[in-house]
Coordinates of C-alpha atoms in Angstrom, one line a residue:
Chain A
X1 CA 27.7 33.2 8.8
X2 CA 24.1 32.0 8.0
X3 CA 24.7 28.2 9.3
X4 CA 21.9 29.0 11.6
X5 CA 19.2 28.8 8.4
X6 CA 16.7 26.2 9.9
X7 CA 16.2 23.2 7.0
X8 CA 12.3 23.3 6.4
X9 CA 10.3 20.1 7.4
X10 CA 9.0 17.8 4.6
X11 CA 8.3 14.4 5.0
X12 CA 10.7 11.5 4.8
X13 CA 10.7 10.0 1.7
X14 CA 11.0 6.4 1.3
X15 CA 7.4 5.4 1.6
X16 CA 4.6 5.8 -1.5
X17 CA 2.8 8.9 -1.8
X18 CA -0.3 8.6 -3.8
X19 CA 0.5 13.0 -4.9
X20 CA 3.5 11.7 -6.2
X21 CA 2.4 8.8 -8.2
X22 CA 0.1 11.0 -9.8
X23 CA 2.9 13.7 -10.3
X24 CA 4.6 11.1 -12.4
X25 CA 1.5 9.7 -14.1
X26 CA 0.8 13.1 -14.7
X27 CA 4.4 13.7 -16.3
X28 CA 4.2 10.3 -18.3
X29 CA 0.9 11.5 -19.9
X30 CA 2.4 14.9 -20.8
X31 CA 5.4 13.3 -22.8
X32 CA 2.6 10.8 -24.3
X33 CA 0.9 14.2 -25.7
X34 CA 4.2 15.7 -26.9
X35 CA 4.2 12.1 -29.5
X36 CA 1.1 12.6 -31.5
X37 CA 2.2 9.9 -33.8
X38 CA 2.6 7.6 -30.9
X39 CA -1.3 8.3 -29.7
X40 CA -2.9 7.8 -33.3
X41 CA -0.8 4.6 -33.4
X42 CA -1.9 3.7 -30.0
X43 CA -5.8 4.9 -30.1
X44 CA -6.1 3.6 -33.9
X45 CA -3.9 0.9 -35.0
X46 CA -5.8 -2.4 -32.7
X47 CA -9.2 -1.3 -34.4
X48 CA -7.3 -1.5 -37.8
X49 CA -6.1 -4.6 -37.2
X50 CA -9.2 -6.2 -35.7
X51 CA -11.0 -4.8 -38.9
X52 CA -8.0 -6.9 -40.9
X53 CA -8.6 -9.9 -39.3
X54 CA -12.7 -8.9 -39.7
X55 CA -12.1 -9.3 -43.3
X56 CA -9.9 -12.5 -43.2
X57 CA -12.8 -14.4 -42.1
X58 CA -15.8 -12.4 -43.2
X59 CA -16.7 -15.4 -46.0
X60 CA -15.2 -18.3 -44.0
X61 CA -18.7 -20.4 -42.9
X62 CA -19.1 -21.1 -39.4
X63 CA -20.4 -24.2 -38.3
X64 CA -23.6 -24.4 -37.2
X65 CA -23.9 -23.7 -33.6
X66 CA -20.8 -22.8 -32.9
X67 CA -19.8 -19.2 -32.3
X68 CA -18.1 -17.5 -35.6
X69 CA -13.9 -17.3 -35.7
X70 CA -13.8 -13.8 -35.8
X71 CA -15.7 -13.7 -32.7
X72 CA -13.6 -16.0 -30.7
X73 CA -10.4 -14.8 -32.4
X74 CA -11.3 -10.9 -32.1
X75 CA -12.5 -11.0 -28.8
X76 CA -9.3 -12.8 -28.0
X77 CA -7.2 -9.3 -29.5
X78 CA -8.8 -7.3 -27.2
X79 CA -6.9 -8.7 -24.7
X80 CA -3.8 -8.8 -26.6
X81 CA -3.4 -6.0 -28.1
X82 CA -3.3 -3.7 -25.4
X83 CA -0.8 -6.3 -23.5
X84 CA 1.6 -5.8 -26.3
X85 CA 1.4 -2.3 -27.0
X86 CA 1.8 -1.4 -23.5
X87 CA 4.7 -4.1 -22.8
X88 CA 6.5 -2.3 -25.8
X89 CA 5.7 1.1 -25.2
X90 CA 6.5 0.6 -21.3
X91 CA 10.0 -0.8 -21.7
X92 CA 10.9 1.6 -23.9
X93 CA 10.1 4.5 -21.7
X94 CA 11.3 2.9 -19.1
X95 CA 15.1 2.4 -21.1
X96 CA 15.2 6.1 -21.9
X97 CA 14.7 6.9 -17.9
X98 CA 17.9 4.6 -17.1
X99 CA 20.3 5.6 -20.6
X100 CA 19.3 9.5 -20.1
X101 CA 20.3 9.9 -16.2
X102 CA 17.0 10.5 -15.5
X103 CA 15.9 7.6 -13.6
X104 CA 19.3 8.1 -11.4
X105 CA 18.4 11.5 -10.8
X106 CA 14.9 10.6 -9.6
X107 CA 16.4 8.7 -7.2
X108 CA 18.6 11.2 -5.6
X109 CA 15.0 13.0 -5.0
X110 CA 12.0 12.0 -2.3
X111 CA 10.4 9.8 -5.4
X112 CA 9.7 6.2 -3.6
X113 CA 10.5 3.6 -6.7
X114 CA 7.1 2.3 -6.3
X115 CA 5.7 6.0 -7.0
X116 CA 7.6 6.0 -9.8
X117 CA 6.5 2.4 -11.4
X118 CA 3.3 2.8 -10.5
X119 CA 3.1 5.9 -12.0
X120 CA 3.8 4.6 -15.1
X121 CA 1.4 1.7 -14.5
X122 CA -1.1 4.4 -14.3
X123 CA 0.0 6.5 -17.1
X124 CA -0.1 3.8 -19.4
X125 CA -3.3 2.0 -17.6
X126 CA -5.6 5.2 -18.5
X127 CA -3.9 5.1 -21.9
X128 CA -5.3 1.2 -22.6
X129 CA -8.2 2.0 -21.3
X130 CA -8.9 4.5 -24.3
X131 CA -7.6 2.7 -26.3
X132 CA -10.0 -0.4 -25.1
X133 CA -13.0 1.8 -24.9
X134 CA -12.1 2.8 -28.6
X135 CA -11.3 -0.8 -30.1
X136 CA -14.3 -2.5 -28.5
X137 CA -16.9 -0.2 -29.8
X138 CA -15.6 -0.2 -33.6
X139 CA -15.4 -4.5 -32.9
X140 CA -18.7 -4.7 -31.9
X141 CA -20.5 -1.7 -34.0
X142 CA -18.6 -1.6 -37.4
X143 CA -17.1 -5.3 -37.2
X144 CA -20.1 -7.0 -35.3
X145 CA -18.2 -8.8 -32.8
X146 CA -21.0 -10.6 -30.9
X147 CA -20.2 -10.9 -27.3
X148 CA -22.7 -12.3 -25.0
X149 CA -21.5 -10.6 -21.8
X150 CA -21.0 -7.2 -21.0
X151 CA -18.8 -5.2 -23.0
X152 CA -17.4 -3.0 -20.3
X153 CA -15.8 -5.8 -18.6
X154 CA -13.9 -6.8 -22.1
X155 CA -13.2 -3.1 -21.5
X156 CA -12.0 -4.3 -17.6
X157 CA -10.3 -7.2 -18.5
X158 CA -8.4 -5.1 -21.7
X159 CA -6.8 -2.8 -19.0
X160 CA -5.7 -5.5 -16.5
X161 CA -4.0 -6.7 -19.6
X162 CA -2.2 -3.6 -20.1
X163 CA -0.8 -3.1 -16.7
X164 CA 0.5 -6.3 -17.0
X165 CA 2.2 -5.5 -20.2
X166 CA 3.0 -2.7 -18.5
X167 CA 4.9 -4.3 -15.7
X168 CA 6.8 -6.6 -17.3
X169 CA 7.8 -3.8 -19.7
X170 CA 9.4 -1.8 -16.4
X171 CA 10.7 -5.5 -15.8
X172 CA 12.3 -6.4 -19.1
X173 CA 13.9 -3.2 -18.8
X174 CA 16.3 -3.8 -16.6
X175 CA 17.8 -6.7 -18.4
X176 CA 18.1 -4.2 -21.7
X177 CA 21.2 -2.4 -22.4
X178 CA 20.1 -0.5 -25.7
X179 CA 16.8 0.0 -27.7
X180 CA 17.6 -2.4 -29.7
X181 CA 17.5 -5.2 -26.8
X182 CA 14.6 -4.0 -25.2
X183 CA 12.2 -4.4 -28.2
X184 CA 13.7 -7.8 -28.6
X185 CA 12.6 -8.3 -25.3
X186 CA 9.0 -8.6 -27.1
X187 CA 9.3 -12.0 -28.9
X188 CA 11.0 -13.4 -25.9
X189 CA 8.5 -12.2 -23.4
X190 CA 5.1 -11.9 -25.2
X191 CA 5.4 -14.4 -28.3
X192 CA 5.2 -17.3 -26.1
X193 CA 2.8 -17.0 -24.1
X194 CA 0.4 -15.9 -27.0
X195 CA 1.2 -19.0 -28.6
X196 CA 0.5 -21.0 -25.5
X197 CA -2.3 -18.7 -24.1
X198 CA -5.1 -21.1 -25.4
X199 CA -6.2 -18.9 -29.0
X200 CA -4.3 -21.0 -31.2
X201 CA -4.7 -24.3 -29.7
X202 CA -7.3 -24.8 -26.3
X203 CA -4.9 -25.5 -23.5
X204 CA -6.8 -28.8 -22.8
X205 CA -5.8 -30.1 -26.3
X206 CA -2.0 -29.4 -25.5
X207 CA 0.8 -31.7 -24.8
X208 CA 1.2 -32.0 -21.1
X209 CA 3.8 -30.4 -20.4
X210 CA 2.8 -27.3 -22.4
X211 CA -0.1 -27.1 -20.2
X212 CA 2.0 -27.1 -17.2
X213 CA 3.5 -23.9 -18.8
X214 CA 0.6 -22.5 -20.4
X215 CA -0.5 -22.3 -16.9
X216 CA 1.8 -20.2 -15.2
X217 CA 2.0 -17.3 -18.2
X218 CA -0.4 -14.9 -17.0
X219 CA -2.0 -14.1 -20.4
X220 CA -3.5 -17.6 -20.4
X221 CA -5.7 -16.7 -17.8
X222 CA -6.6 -13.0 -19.4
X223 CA -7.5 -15.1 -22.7
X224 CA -9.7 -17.8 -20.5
X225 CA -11.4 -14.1 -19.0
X226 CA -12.1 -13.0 -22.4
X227 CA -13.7 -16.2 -23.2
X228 CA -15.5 -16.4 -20.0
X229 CA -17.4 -13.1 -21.1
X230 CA -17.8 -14.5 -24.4
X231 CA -19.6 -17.4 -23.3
X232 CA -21.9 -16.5 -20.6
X233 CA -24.3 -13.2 -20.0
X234 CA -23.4 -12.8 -16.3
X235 CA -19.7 -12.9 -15.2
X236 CA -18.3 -15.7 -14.0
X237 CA -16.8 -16.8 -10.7
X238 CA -14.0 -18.2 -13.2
X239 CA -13.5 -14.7 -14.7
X240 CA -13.0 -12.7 -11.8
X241 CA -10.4 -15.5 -10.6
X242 CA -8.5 -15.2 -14.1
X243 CA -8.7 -11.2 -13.6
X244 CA -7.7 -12.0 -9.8
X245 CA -4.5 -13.8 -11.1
X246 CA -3.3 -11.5 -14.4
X247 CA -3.4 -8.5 -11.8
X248 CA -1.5 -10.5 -9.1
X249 CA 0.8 -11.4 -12.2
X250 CA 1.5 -7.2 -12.6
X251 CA 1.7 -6.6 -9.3
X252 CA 4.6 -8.9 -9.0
X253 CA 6.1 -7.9 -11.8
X254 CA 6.0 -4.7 -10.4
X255 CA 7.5 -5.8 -7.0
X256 CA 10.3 -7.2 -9.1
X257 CA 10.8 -4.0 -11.1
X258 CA 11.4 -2.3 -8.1
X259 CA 13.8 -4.6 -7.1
X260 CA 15.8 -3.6 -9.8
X261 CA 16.0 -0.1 -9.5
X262 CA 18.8 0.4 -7.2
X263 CA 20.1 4.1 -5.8
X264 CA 23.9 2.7 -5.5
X265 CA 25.3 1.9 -8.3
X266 CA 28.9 0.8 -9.3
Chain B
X1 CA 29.9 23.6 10.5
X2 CA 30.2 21.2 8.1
X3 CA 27.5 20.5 5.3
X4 CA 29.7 17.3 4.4
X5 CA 32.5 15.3 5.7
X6 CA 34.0 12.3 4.0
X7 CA 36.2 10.7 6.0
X8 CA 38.9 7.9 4.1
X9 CA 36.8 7.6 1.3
X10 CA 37.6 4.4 -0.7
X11 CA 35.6 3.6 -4.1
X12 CA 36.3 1.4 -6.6
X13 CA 34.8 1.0 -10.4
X14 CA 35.4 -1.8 -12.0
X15 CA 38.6 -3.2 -10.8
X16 CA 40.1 0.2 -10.2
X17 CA 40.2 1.9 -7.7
X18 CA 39.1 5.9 -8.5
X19 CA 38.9 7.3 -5.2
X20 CA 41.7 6.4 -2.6
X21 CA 40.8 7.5 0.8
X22 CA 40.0 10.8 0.9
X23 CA 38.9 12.6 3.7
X24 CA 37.4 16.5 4.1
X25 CA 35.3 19.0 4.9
X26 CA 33.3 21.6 3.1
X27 CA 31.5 24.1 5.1
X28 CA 28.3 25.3 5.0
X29 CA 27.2 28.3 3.5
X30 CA 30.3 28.6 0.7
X31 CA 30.4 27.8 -2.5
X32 CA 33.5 24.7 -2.8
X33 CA 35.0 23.6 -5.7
X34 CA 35.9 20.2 -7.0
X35 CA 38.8 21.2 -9.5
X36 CA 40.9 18.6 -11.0
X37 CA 41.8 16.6 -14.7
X38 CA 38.8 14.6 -16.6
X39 CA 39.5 11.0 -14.9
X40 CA 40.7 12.4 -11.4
X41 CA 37.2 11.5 -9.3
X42 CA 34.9 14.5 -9.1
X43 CA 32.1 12.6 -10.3
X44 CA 32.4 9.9 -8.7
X45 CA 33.0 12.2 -5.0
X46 CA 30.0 13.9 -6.1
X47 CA 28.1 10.7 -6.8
X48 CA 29.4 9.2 -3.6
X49 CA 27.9 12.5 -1.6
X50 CA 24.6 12.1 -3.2
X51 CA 24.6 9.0 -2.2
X52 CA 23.8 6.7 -5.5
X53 CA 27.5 6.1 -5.4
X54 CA 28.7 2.2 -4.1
X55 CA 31.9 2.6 -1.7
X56 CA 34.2 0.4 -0.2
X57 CA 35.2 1.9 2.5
X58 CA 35.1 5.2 4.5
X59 CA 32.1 7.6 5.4
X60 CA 30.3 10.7 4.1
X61 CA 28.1 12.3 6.0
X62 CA 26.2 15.1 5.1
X63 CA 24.1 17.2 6.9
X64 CA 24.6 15.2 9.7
X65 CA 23.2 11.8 8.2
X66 CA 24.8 9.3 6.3
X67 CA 24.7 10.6 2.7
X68 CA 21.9 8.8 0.6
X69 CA 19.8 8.5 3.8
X70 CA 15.8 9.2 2.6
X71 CA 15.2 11.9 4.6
X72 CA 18.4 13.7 2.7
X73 CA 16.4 13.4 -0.5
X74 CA 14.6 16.8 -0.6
X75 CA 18.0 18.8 1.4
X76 CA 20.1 17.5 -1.2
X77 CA 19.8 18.1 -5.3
X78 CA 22.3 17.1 -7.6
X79 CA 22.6 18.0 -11.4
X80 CA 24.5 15.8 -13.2
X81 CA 26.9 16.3 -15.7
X82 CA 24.8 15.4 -18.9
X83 CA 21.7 17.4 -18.7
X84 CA 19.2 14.5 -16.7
X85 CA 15.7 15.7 -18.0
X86 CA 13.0 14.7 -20.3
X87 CA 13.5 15.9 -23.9
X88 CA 10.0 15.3 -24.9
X89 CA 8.4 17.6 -22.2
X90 CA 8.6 21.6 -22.4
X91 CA 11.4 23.5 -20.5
X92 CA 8.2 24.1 -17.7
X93 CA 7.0 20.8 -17.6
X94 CA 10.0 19.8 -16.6
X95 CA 10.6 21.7 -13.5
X96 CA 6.9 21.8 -12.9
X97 CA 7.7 17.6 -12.3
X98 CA 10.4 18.7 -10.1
X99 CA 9.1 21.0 -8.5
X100 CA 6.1 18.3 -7.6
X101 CA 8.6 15.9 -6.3
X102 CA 9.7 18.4 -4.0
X103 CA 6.9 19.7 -2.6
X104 CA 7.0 22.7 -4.3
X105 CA 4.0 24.2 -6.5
X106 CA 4.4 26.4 -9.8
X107 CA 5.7 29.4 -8.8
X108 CA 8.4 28.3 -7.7
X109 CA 8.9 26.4 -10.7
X110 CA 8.6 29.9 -12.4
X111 CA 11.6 31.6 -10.3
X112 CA 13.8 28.2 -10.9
X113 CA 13.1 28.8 -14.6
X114 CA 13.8 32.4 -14.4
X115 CA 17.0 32.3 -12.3
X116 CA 18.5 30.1 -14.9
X117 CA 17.7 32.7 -17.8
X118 CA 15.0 30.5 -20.1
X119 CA 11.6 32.4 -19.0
X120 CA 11.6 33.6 -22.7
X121 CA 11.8 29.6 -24.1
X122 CA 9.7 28.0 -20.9
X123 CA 7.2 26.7 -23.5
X124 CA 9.9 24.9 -25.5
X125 CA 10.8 21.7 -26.3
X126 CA 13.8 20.1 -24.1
X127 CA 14.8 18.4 -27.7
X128 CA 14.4 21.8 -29.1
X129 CA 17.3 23.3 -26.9
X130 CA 21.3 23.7 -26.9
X131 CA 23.2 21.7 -25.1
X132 CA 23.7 24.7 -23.0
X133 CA 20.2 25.5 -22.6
X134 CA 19.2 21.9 -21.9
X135 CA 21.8 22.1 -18.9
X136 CA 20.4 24.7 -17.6
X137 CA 16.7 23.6 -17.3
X138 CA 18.6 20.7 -15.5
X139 CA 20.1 23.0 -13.1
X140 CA 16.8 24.6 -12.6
X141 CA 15.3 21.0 -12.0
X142 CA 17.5 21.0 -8.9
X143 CA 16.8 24.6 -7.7
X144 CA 13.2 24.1 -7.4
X145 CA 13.8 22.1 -4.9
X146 CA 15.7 24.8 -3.1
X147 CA 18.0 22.1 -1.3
X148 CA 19.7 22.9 1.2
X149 CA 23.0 21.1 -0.9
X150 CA 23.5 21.6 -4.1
X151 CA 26.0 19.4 -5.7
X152 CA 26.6 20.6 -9.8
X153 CA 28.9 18.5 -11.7
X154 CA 30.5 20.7 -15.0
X155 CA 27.3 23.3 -14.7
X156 CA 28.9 25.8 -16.8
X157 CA 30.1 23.7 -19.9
X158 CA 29.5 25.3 -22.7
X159 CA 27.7 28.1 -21.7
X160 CA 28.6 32.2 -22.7
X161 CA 30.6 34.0 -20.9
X162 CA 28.0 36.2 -19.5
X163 CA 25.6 33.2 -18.6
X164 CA 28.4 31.6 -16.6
X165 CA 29.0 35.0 -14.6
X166 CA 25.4 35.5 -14.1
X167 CA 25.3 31.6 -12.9
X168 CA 28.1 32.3 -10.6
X169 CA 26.5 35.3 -9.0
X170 CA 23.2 33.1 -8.5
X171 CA 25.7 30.0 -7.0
X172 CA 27.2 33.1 -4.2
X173 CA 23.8 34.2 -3.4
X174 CA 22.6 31.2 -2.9
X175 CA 25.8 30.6 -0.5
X176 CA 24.8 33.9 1.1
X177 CA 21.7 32.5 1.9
X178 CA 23.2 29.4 3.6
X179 CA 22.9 27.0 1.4
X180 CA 26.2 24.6 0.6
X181 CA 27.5 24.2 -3.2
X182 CA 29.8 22.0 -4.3
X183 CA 30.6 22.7 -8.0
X184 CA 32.7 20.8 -10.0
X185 CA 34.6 21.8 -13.1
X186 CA 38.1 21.3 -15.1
X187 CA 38.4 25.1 -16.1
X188 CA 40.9 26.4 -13.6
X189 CA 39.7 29.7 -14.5
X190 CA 36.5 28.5 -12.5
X191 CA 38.2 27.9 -9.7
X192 CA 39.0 31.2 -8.5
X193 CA 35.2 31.8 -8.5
X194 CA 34.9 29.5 -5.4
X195 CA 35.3 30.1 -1.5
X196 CA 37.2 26.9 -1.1
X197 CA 38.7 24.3 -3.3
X198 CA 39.2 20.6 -3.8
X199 CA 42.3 19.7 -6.2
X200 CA 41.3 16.1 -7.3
X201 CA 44.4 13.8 -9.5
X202 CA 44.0 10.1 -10.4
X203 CA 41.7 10.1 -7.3
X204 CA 43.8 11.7 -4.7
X205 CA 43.0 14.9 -2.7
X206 CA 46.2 17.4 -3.7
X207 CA 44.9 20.6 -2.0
X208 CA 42.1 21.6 -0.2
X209 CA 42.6 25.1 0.3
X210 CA 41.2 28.7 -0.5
X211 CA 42.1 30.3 -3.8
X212 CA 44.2 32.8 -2.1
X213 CA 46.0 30.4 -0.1
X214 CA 46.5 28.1 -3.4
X215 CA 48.3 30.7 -4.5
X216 CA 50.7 30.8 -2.0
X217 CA 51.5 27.6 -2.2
X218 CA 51.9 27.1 -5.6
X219 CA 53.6 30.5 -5.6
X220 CA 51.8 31.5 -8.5
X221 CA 48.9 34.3 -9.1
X222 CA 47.8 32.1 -11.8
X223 CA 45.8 29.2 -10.6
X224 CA 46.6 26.7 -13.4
X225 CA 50.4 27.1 -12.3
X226 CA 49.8 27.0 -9.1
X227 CA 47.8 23.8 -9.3
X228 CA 51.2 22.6 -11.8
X229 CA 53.3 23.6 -8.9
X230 CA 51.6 21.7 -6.2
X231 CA 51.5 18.8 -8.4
X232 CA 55.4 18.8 -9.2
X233 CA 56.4 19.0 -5.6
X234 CA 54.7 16.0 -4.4
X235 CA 56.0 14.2 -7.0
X236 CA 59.4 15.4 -6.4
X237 CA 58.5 14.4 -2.8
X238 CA 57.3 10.6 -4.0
X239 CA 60.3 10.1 -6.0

């Protein structure tokens, strides 16, 4: 009889553990390099779209005075781009971890959820902020996006955008059954509030009460950043606010997620 | 001593009721197994002793705790039935991740690998694998973590003959060692393998005996029959 085998001591395991956040950020990444496609889509494809809609208005005159549409409307896409990528990719990932058994069986280990979600908020966070680093540079070298603050806090505000996207990807999630839900999930979550986020229309030119909802979607206030930093040299008191707010958004969102990763289940 | 004790065991899925009131032991430091019919329960037992199981009613304790308690997260690993791992990392990857989550560094996660026979393919593609392969970098997964439970739902589905007999000499070690399996499977063959056994049907607990002594009782040296005997006698006692 070997009953007498002491158990070794390791820590209890319902609290966040910044190693195994990493682990999982770490792991997240890894699968990222396994999808080549994936990275060349995500590193390449915003900068080929900017450079579309570079063309679109590369012979429309600008009014004298006023900053070009390109500029307003590109420096706008930084910010979106990421946030929709990242929502996509994100739920996605996310739907695999609950259809394949492996998100039960992280569960059933010393993983806190929070480790595990932010993880991914990581994961996908240093992603975006390649991918911003990349799409600002070809915007303002090869498509001569003028921006009149610093570039390296579009670069700032680009990844706040992503962890959002990122969080309400983990979020969405849970409501999807299939694949096929979850990217449907995309027009439902990030469709309105680009329409409302101030790009096509200012906010202040909207109906009432489409203001009133323009101004609790949190990419309104990563599009009113953006336009902060396209505006004025030094950052703005109202920029750091908007930034203040879209990360509080993810941070809730990520709260929520949590919520809905439960160990019992029916 | 008891690893686990589960004691009137009620759980319901859905409006039906899978598991009604079971209670029992399994000892530490023996390898028991859940036998019984696809449908009877073991999954949802061994779900219920992990502790990502909702019950009604009843208790399981194991180790002492209540089972899904946190600090039972890194004394218990469970492999479920379809291989739970990620098909777009490499066989190592994914018990190096494992092996992370338990506190345990990459040697370790080079024995787990090894014990389960895929040293050669540790640079492989999950997607690139069997079925049978992929279940066993599953079952290493849980290893790594060198719990002090193990619970395996069908580990040796599909697998060659002499994998499975290799596998079942690593599971007795491992016993030897002190550590508590509980292995499900529907291959009554399997279930003279194991120190003690659990007969599950349509969520009732028809034997929990040794092999030898299920052969008494179902006065048959064939287990299958044995397990056919038991079965017909309660029913002749219910009706």
């Amino acid at each position: 009889m070997t009953a007498t085998t002491t158990p070794p001591v390791r820590a209890a395991a319902t609290h966040l553990s910044p190693r195994l956040t990493a682990a999982t950020a770490a792991r997240v990444l890894r699968q990222l390099r396994h999808d080549r496609r994936t990275i060349a889509m995500m590193l390449v494809l915003p900068s080929v779209l900017l450079g579309l809609l570079y063309l679109l208005w590369k012979d429309v005159p600008t009014l004298p005075g006023q900053p070009s549409i390109f500029d307003r409307v590109g420096l706008t896409m930084l910010g979106i781009f990421p946030f929709v990528v990242m929502f996509l990719v994100t739920s996605i990932a996310m739907l695999r971890e609950r259809t394949s058994g492996t998100l039960e069986r992280l569960l059933t280990t010393p993983l806190a959820r929070l480790d595990l979600l932010l993880g991914y908020g990581l994961a996908f966070g240093l992603a975006a902020a390649l991918q911003a680093v990349i799409t600002v540079t070809v915007a303002t070298t090869v498509y001569g996006l003028d921006v009149t603050g610093s570039v390296s806090l579009v670069v700032l505000i680009a990844v706040v955008d992503a962890v959002l996207g990122v969080a309400l990807g983990l979020l969405a999630s849970a409501f999807a059954r299939s694949e096929f839900q979850a990217v449907q999930f995309m027009p439902v979550v990030v469709l309105p509030q680009f329409f409302l986020c101030g790009l096509l229309v200012p906010v202040d030119q909207m109906a009432g009460w489409l203001q009133a909802i323009s101004h609790v979607l949190p990419l309104t206030y990563a599009v009113e950043a953006l336009q902060e930093v396209g505006r004025s040299a030094a950052a703005t008191g109202t920029m750091w606010t908007d930034v203040a707010i879209v990360a509080g958004a993810a941070l809730l969102a990520l709260a929520l997620a949590a919520a809905t990763l439960r160990r019992r289940t029916s | 001593m008891d690893a686990v004790t589960v004691t009137d065991l009620v759980v319901d899925r859905g409006r039906r009721q899978v598991l009604n009131g079971l209670s029992f032991a399994v000892p530490v430091g023996q390898v028991t197994g859940l036998l019984g019919p696809s449908g009877s329960g073991k999954t949802t037992l061994m779900r219920a002793v992990v502790g990502v199981q909702q019950v009604r009613s009843g208790e399981v304790t194991v180790l002492g705790r209540p089972a899904g308690s946190p600090d039972l997260r890194s004394r218990v690993g469970y492999v479920t039935q379809a291989p739970s791992v990620y098909e777009d990392l490499t066989v190592r990857e994914n018990v190096r991740y494992f092996a992370s989550l338990y506190g345990m560094r990459s040697p370790e996660a080079e024995v787990a690998i090894a014990d389960v026979g895929l040293s050669d393919g540790a640079g492989q593609l999950v997607r690139d694998l069997s079925g049978g392969q992929r279940g066993r970098v599953s079952l290493a997964c849980a290893l790594v973590g060198c719990p002090e439970v193990l619970v395996l739902d069908e580990p040796t589905v599909g697998l060659d003959p002499v994998l499975r007999v290799e596998l079942w000499g690593r599971f007795h070690a491992l016993a030897a060692a002190g550590r508590t399996l509980i292995v499900s499977s529907h291959v009554m063959e399997e279930a003279g393998r194991c120190d003690r056994l659990l007969l599950l049907r349509d969520g009732d607990l028809i034997a929990d005996s040794t092999p030898t002594q299920l052969r008494a009782d179902g006065r048959s040296e064939d287990l299958e029959e044995a397990f056919l005997n038991l079965i017909r006698a309660r029913e002749d006692v219910a009706a």
